Coordinates of N, CA and C and ligand atoms in Angstrom, one line a residue:
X1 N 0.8 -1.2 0.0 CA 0.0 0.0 0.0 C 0.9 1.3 0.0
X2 N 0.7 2.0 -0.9 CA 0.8 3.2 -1.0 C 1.3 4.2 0.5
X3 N 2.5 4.7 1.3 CA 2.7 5.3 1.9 C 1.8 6.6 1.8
X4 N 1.0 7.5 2.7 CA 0.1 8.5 2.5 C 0.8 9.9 2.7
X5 N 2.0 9.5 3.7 CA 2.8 10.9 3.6 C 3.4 10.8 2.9
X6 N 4.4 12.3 2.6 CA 5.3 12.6 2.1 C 6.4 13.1 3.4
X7 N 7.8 12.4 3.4 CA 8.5 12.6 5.1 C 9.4 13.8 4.4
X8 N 9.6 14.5 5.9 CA 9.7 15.6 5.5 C 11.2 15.7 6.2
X9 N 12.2 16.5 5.4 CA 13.5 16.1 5.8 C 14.3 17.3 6.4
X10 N 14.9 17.5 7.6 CA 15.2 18.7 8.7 C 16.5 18.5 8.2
X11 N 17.2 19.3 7.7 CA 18.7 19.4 7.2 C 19.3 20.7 6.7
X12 N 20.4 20.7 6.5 CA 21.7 21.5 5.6 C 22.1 20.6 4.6
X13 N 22.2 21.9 3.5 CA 22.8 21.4 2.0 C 24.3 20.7 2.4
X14 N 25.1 21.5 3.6 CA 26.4 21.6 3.5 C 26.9 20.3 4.5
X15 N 25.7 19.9 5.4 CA 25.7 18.6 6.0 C 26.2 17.6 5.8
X16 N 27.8 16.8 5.8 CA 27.4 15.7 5.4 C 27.0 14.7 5.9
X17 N 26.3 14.3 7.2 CA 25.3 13.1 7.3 C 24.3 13.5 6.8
X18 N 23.4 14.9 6.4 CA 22.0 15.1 5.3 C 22.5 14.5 3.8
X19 N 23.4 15.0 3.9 CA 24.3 14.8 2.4 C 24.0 13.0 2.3
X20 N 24.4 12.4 3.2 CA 23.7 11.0 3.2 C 22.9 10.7 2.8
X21 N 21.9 11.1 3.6 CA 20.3 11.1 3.5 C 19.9 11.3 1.7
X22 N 20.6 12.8 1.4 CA 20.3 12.8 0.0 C 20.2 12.4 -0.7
X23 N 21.6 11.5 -0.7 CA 22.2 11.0 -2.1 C 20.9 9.3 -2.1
X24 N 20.9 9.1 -0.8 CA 19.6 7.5 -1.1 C 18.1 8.3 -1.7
X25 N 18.0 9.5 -1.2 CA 16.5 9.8 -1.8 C 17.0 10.4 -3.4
X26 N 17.8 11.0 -3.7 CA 18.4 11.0 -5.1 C 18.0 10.0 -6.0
X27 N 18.8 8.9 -5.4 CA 19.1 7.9 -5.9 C 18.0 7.0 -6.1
X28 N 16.8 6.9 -5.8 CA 15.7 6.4 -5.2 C 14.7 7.7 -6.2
X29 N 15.0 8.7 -6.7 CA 13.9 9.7 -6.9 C 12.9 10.0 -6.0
X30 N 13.2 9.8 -4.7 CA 11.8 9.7 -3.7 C 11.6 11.1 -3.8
X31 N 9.6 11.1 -3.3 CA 9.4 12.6 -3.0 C 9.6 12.4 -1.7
X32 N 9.7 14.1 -1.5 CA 9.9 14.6 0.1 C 10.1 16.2 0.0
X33 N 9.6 16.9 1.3 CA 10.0 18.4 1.6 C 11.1 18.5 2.1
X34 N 11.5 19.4 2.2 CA 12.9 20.3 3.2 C 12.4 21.0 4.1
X35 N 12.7 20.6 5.2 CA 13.0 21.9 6.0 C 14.3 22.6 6.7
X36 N 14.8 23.4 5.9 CA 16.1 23.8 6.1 C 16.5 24.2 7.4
X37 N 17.5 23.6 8.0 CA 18.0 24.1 9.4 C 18.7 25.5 9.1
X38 N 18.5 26.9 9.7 CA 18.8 27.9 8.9 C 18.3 29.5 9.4
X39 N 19.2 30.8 9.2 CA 18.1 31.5 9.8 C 16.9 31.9 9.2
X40 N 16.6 31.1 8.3 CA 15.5 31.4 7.5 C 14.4 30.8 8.0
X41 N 14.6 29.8 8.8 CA 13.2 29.2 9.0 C 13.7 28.6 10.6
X42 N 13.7 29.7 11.5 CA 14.2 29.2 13.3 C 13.7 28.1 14.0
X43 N 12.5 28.0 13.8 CA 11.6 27.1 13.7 C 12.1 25.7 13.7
X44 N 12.4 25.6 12.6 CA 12.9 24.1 11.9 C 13.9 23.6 13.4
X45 N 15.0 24.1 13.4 CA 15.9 23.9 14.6 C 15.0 23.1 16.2
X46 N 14.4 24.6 16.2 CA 13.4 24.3 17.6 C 12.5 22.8 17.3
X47 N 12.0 22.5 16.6 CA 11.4 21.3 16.3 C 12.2 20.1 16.4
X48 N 13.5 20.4 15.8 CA 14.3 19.3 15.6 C 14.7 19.1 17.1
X49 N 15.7 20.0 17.8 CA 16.2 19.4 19.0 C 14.5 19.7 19.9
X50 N 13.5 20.2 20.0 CA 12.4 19.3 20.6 C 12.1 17.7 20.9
X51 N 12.5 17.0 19.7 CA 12.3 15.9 19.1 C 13.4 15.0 19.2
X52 N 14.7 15.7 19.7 CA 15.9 15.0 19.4 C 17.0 15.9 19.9
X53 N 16.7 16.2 21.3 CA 17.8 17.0 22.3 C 19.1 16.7 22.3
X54 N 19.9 16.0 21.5 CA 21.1 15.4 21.0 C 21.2 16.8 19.8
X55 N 20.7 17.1 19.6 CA 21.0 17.9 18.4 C 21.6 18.1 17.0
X56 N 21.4 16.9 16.8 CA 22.7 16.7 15.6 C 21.2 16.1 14.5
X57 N 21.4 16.3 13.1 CA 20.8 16.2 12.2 C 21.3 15.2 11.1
X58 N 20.8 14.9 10.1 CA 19.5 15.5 9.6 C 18.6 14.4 10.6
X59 N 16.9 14.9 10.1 CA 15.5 14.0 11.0 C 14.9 14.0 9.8
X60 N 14.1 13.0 9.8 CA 13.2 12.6 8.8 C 12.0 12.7 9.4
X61 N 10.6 13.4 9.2 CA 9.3 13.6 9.8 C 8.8 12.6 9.1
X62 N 8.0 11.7 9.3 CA 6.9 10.8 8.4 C 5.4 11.0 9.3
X63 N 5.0 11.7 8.9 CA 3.8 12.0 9.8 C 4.7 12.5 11.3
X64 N 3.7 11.6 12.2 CA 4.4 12.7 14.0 C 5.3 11.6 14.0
X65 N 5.6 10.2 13.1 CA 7.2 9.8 13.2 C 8.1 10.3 12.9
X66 N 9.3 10.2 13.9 CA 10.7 11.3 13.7 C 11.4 9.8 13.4
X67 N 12.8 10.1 12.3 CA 13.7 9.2 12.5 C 15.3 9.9 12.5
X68 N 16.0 9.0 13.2 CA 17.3 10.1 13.4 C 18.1 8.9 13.0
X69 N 19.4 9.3 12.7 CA 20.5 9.0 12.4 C 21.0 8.6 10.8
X70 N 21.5 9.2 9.9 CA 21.7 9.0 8.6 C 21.3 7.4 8.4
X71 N 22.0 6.6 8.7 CA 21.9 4.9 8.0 C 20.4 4.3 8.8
X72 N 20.1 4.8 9.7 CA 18.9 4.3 9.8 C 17.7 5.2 9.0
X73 N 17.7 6.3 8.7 CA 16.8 7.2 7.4 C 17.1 6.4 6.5
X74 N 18.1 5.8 5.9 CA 18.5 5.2 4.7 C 17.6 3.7 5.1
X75 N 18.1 3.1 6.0 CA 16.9 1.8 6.1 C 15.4 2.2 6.4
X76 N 15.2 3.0 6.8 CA 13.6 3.6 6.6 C 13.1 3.5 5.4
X77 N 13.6 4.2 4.8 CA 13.0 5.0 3.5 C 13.0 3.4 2.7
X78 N 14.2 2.6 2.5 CA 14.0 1.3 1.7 C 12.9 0.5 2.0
X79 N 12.4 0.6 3.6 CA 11.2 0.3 4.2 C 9.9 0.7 3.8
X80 N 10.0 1.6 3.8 CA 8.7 2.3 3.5 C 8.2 3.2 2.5
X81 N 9.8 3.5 1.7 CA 9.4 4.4 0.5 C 10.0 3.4 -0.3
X82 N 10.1 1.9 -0.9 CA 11.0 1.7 -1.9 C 10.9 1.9 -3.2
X83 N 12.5 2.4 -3.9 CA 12.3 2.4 -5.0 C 13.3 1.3 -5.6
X84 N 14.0 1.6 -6.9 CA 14.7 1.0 -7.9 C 15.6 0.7 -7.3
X85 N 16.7 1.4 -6.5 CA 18.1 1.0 -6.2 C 17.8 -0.1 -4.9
X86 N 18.0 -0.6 -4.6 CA 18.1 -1.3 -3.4 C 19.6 -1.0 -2.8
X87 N 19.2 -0.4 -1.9 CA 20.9 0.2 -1.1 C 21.4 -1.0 0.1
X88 N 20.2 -1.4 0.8 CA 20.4 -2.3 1.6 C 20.2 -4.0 1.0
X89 N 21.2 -4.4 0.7 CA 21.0 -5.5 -0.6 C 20.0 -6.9 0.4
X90 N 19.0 -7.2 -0.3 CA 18.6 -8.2 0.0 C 18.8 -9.7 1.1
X91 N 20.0 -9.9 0.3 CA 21.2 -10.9 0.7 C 21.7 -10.3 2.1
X92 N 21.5 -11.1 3.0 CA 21.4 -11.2 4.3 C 23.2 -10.8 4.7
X93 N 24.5 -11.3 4.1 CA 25.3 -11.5 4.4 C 25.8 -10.4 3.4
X94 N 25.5 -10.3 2.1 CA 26.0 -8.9 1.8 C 25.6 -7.9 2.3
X95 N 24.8 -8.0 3.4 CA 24.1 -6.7 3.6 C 24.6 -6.4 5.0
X96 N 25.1 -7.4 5.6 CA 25.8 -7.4 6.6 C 27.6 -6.8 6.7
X97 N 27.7 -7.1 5.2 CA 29.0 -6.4 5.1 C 28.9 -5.0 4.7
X98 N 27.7 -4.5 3.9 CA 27.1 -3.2 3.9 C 27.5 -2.3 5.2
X99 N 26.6 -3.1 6.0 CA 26.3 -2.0 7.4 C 27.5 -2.4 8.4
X100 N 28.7 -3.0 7.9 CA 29.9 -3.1 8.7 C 30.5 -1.7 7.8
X101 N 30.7 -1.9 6.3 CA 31.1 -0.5 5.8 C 30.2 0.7 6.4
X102 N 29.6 0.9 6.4 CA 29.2 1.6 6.7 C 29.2 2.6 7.9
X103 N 29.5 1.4 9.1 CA 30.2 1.7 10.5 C 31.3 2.5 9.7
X104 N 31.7 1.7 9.4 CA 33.6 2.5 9.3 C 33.8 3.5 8.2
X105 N 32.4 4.0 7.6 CA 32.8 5.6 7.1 C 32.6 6.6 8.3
X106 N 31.7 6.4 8.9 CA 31.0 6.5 9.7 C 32.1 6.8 11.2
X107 N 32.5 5.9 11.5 CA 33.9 6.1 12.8 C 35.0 6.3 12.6
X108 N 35.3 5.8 11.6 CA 36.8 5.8 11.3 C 37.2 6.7 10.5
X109 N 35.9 7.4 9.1 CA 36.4 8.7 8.3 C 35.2 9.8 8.9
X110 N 34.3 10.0 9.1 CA 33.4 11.0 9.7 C 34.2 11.7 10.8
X111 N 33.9 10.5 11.6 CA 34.2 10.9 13.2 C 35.4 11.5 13.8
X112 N 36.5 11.4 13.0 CA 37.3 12.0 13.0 C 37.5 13.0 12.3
X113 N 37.2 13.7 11.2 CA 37.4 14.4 10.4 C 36.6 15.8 11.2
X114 N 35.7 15.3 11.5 CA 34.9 16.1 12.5 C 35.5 16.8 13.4
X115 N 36.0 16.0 14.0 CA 37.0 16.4 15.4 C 37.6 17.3 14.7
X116 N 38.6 17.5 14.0 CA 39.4 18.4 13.4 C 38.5 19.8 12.8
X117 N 37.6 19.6 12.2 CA 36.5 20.3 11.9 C 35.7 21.2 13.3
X118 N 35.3 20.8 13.9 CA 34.9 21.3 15.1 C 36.3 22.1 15.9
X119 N 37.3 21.4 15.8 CA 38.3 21.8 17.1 C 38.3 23.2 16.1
X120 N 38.4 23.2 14.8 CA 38.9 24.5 14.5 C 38.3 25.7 14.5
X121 N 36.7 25.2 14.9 CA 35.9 26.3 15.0 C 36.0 26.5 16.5
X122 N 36.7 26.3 17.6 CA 36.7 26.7 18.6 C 37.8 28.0 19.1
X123 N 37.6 28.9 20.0 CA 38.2 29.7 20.3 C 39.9 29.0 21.0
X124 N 41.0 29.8 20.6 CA 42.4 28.9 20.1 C 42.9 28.5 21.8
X125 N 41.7 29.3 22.5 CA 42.3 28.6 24.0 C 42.0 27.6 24.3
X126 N 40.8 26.9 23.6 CA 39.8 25.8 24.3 C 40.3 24.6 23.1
X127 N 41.1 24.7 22.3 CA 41.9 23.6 21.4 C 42.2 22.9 22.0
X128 N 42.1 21.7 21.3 CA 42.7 20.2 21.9 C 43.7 19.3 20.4
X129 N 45.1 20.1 21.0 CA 46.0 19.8 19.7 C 46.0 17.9 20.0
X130 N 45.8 17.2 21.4 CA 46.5 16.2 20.9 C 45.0 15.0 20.5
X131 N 44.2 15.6 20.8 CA 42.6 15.3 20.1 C 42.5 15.1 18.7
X132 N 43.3 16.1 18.2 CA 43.2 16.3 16.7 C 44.6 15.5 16.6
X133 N 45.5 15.0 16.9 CA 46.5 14.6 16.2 C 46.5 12.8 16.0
X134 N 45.3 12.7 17.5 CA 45.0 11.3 17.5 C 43.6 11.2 16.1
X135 N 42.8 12.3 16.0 CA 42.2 12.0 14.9 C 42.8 11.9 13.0
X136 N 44.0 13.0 13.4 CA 44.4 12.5 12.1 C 45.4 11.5 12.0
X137 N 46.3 10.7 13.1 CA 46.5 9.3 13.0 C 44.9 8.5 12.9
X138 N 44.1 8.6 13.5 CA 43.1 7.5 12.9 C 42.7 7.5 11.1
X139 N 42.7 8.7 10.8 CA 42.5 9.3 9.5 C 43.5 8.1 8.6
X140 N 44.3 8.2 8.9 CA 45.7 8.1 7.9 C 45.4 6.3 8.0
X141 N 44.8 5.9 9.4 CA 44.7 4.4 9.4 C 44.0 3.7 8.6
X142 N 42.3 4.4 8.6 CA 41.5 4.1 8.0 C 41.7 4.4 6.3
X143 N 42.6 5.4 6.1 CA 42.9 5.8 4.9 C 43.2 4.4 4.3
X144 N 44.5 4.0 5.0 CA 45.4 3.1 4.6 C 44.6 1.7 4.1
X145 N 43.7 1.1 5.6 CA 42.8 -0.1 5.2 C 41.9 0.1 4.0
X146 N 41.0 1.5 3.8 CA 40.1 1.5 2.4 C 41.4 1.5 0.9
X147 N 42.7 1.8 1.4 CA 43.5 1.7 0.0 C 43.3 0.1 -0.3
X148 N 43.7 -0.5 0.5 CA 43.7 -2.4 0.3 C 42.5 -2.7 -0.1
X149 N 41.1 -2.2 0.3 CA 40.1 -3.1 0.1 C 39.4 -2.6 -0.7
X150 N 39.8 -1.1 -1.4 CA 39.1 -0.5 -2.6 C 40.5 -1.1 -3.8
X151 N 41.3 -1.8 -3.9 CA 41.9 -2.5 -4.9 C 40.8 -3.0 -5.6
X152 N 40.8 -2.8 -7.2 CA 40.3 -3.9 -8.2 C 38.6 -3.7 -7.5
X153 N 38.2 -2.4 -7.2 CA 36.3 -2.4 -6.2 C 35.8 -1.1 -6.7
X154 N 35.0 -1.2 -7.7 CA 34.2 -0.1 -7.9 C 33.8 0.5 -6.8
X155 N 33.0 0.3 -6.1 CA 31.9 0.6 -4.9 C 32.4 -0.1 -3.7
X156 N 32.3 -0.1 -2.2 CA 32.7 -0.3 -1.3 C 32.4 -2.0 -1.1
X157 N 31.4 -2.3 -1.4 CA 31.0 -3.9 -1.4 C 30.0 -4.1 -2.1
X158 N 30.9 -5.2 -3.0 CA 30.1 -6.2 -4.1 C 30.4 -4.9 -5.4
X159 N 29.6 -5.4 -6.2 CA 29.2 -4.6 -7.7 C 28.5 -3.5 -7.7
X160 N 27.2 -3.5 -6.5 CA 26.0 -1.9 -6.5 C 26.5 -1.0 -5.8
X161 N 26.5 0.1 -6.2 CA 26.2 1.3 -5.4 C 25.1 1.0 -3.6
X162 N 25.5 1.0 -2.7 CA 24.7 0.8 -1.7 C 25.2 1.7 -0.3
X163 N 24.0 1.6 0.6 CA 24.3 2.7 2.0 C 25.8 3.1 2.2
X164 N 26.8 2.3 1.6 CA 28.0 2.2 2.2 C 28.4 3.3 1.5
X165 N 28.1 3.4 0.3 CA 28.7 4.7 -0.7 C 28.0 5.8 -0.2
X166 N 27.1 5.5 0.0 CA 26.2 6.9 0.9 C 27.0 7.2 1.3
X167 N 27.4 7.2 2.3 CA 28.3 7.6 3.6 C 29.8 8.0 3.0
X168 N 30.3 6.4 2.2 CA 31.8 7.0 2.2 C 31.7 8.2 1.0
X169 N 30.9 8.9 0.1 CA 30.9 10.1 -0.7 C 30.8 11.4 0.4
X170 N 30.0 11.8 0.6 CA 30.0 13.1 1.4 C 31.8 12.8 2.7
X171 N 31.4 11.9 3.3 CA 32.5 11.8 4.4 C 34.7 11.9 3.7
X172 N 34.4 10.9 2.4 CA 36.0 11.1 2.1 C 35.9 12.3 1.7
X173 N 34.6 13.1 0.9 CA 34.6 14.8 0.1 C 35.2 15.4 1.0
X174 N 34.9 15.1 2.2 CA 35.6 16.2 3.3 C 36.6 15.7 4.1
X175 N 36.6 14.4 4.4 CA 37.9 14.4 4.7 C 39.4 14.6 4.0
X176 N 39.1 14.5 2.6 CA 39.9 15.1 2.0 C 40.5 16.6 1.8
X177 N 39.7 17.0 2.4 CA 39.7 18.2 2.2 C 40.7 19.1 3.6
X178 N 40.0 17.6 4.8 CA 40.4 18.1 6.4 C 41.6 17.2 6.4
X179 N 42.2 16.4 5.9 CA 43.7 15.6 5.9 C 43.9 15.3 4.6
X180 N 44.3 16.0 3.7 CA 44.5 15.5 2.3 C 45.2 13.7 1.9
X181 N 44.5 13.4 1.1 CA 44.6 11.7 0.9 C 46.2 12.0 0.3
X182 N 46.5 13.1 -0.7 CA 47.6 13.0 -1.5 C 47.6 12.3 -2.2
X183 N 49.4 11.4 -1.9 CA 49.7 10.8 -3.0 C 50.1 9.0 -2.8
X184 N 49.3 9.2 -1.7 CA 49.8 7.7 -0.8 C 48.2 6.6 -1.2
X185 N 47.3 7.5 -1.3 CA 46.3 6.9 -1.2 C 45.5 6.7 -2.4
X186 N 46.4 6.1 -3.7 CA 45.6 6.5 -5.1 C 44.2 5.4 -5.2
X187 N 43.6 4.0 -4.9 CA 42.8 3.9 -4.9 C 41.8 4.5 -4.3
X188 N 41.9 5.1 -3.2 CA 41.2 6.1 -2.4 C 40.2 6.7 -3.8
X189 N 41.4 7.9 -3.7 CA 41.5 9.1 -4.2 C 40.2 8.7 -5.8
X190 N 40.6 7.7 -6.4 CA 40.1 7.3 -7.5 C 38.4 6.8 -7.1
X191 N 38.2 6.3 -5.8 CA 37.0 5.8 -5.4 C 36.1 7.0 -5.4
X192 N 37.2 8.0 -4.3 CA 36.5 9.6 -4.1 C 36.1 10.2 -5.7
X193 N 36.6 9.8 -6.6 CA 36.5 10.5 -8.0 C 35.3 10.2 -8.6
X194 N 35.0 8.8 -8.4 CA 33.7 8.4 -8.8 C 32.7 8.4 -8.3
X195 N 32.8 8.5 -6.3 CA 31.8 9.1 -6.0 C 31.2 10.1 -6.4
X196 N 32.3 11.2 -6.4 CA 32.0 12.5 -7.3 C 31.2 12.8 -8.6
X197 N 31.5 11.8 -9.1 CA 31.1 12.1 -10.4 C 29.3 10.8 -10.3
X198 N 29.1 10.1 -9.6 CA 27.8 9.6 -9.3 C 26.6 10.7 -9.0
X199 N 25.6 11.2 -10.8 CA 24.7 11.9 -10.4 C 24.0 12.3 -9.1
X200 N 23.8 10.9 -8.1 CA 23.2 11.8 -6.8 C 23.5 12.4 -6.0
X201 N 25.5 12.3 -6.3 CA 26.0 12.8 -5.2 C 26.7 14.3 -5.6
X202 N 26.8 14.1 -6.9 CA 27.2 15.4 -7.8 C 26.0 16.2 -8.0
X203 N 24.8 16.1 -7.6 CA 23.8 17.2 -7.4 C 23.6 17.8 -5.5
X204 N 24.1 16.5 -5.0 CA 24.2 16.8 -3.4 C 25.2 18.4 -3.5
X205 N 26.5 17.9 -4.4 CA 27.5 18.6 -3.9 C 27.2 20.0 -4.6
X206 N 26.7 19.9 -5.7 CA 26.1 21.4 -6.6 C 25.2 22.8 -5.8
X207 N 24.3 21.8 -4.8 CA 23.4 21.9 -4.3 C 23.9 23.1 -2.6
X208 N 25.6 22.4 -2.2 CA 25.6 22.9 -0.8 C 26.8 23.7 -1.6
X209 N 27.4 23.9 -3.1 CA 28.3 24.6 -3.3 C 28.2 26.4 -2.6
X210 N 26.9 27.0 -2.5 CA 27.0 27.8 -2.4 C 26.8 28.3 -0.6
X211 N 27.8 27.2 0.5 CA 27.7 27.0 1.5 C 29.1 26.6 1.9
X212 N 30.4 26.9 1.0 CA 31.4 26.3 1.4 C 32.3 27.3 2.3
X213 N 31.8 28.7 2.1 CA 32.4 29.8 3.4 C 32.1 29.1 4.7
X214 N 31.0 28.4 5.1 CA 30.9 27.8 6.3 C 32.3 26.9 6.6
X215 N 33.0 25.9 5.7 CA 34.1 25.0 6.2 C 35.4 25.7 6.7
X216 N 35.5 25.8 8.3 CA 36.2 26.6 9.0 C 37.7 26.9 8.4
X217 N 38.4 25.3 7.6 CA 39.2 25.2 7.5 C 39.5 25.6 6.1
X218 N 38.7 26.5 5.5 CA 39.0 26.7 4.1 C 38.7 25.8 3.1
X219 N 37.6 26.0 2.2 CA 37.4 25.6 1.3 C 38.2 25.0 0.3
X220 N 39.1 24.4 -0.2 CA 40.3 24.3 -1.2 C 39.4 24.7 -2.8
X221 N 39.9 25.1 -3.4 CA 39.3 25.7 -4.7 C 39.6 24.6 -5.5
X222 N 39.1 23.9 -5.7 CA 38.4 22.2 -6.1 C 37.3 21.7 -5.8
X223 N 37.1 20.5 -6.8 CA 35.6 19.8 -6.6 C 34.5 20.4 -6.9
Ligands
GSH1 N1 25.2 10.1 14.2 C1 24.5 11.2 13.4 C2 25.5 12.3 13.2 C3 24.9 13.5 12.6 C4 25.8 14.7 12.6 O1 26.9 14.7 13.2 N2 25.3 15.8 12.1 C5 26.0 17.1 12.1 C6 25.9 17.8 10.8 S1 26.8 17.0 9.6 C7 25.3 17.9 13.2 O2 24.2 17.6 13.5 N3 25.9 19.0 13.7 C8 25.3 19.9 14.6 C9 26.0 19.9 15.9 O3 27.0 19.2 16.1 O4 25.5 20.6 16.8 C10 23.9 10.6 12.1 O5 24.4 9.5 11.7 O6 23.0 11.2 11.6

């Protein structure tokens, strides 16, 4: 049966766990509204941490259901909005390796890149140099393990595009940006290229281009 809402999605263009969110409804063609977190609509904010006093975004409204955390919006929507791509693959055991990648864009390249991202936007008294030095050794770890296992691998696991690419496209876009991959990490770098260039994520990134004054650490004039 036919879903009767349309879920309505609390986010930033420039987000990238919304940027997640996107690129499955992209990818999916799903309808849905926006409500921009923003000073344009104060509102939206107030509703969201009402709903979700953790405060971190994006939320998906489906009716008075809220859903929080990127990879679980992504298993929602295959739930209850499905379309064409199947992101969460059928196959019990591929799918299990799915939502193991998907941890580890998630902890190992988000979570840290963040830390660096955040520290910088803090006043230079309240910095935590050895915070950020342990995040960009994790950086360079996890770098290293996706070099080996993106050998001879289009996409993170198996042959499709799935949740995993979700995550690792917005998350390497910027960690690249917050520890440069260089010249150490060419399968990386080549994975990040085709995220890039994957319609749903190349309209994500079109979309928050005119949001990149926000990235504390300087935009790099690329991508
Ligand atoms: N675990 C959350 C993380 C979401 C997250 O960190 N979102 C950022 C934006 S990219 C946020 O809400 N930042 C606002 C803040 O830290 O106050 C998820 O998977 O959705």
């Amino acid at each position: 049966m036919e879903n009767p809402h349309r879920p309505v999605l609390y986010s930033h263009p420039f987000s990238s766990y919304c940027q997640k969110v996107l690129i499955a409804l992209y990818e999916n063609g799903t309808q849905f509204d926006t409500r921009m977190l923003g000073p344009d609509d104060p509102d939206a904010y107030t509703e969201l941490v009402s709903r979700w006093p953790v405060k971190r975004f994006p939320m998906l409204l489906d009716g008075e259901r809220a859903i929080h955390e990127a990879s679980i919006i992504i298993e929602y929507l295959q739930q209850h909005y499905p379309g064409p791509v199947r992101l969460i693959p059928d196959d019990a055991e591929v799918a299990l390796q799915v939502r193991m990648l998907d941890r580890f864009f998630d902890n190992y390249i988000s979570t840290p890149q963040q830390k660096i991202v955040f520290d910088a936007m803090r006043p230079e008294s309240d910095r935590d140099p050895h915070g950020v030095a342990d995040a960009r050794a994790m950086l360079d770890a996890a770098y290293g393990w996706l070099e080996a296992r993106m050998q001879g691998r289009e996409w993170a696991v198996g042959d499709a595009f799935t949740l995993a690419d979700c995550g690792a496209a917005p998350f390497l876009f910027y960690a690249d940006w917050t520890h440069p991959l260089g010249e150490s990490f060419p399968a990386v770098t080549a994975y990040r290229q085709r995220l890039l260039a994957r319609p749903s994520f190349a309209r994500a990134v079109d979309e928050a281009r005119p949001y990149r004054n926000l990235f504390p650490l300087g935009a790099p004039d690329r991508d």
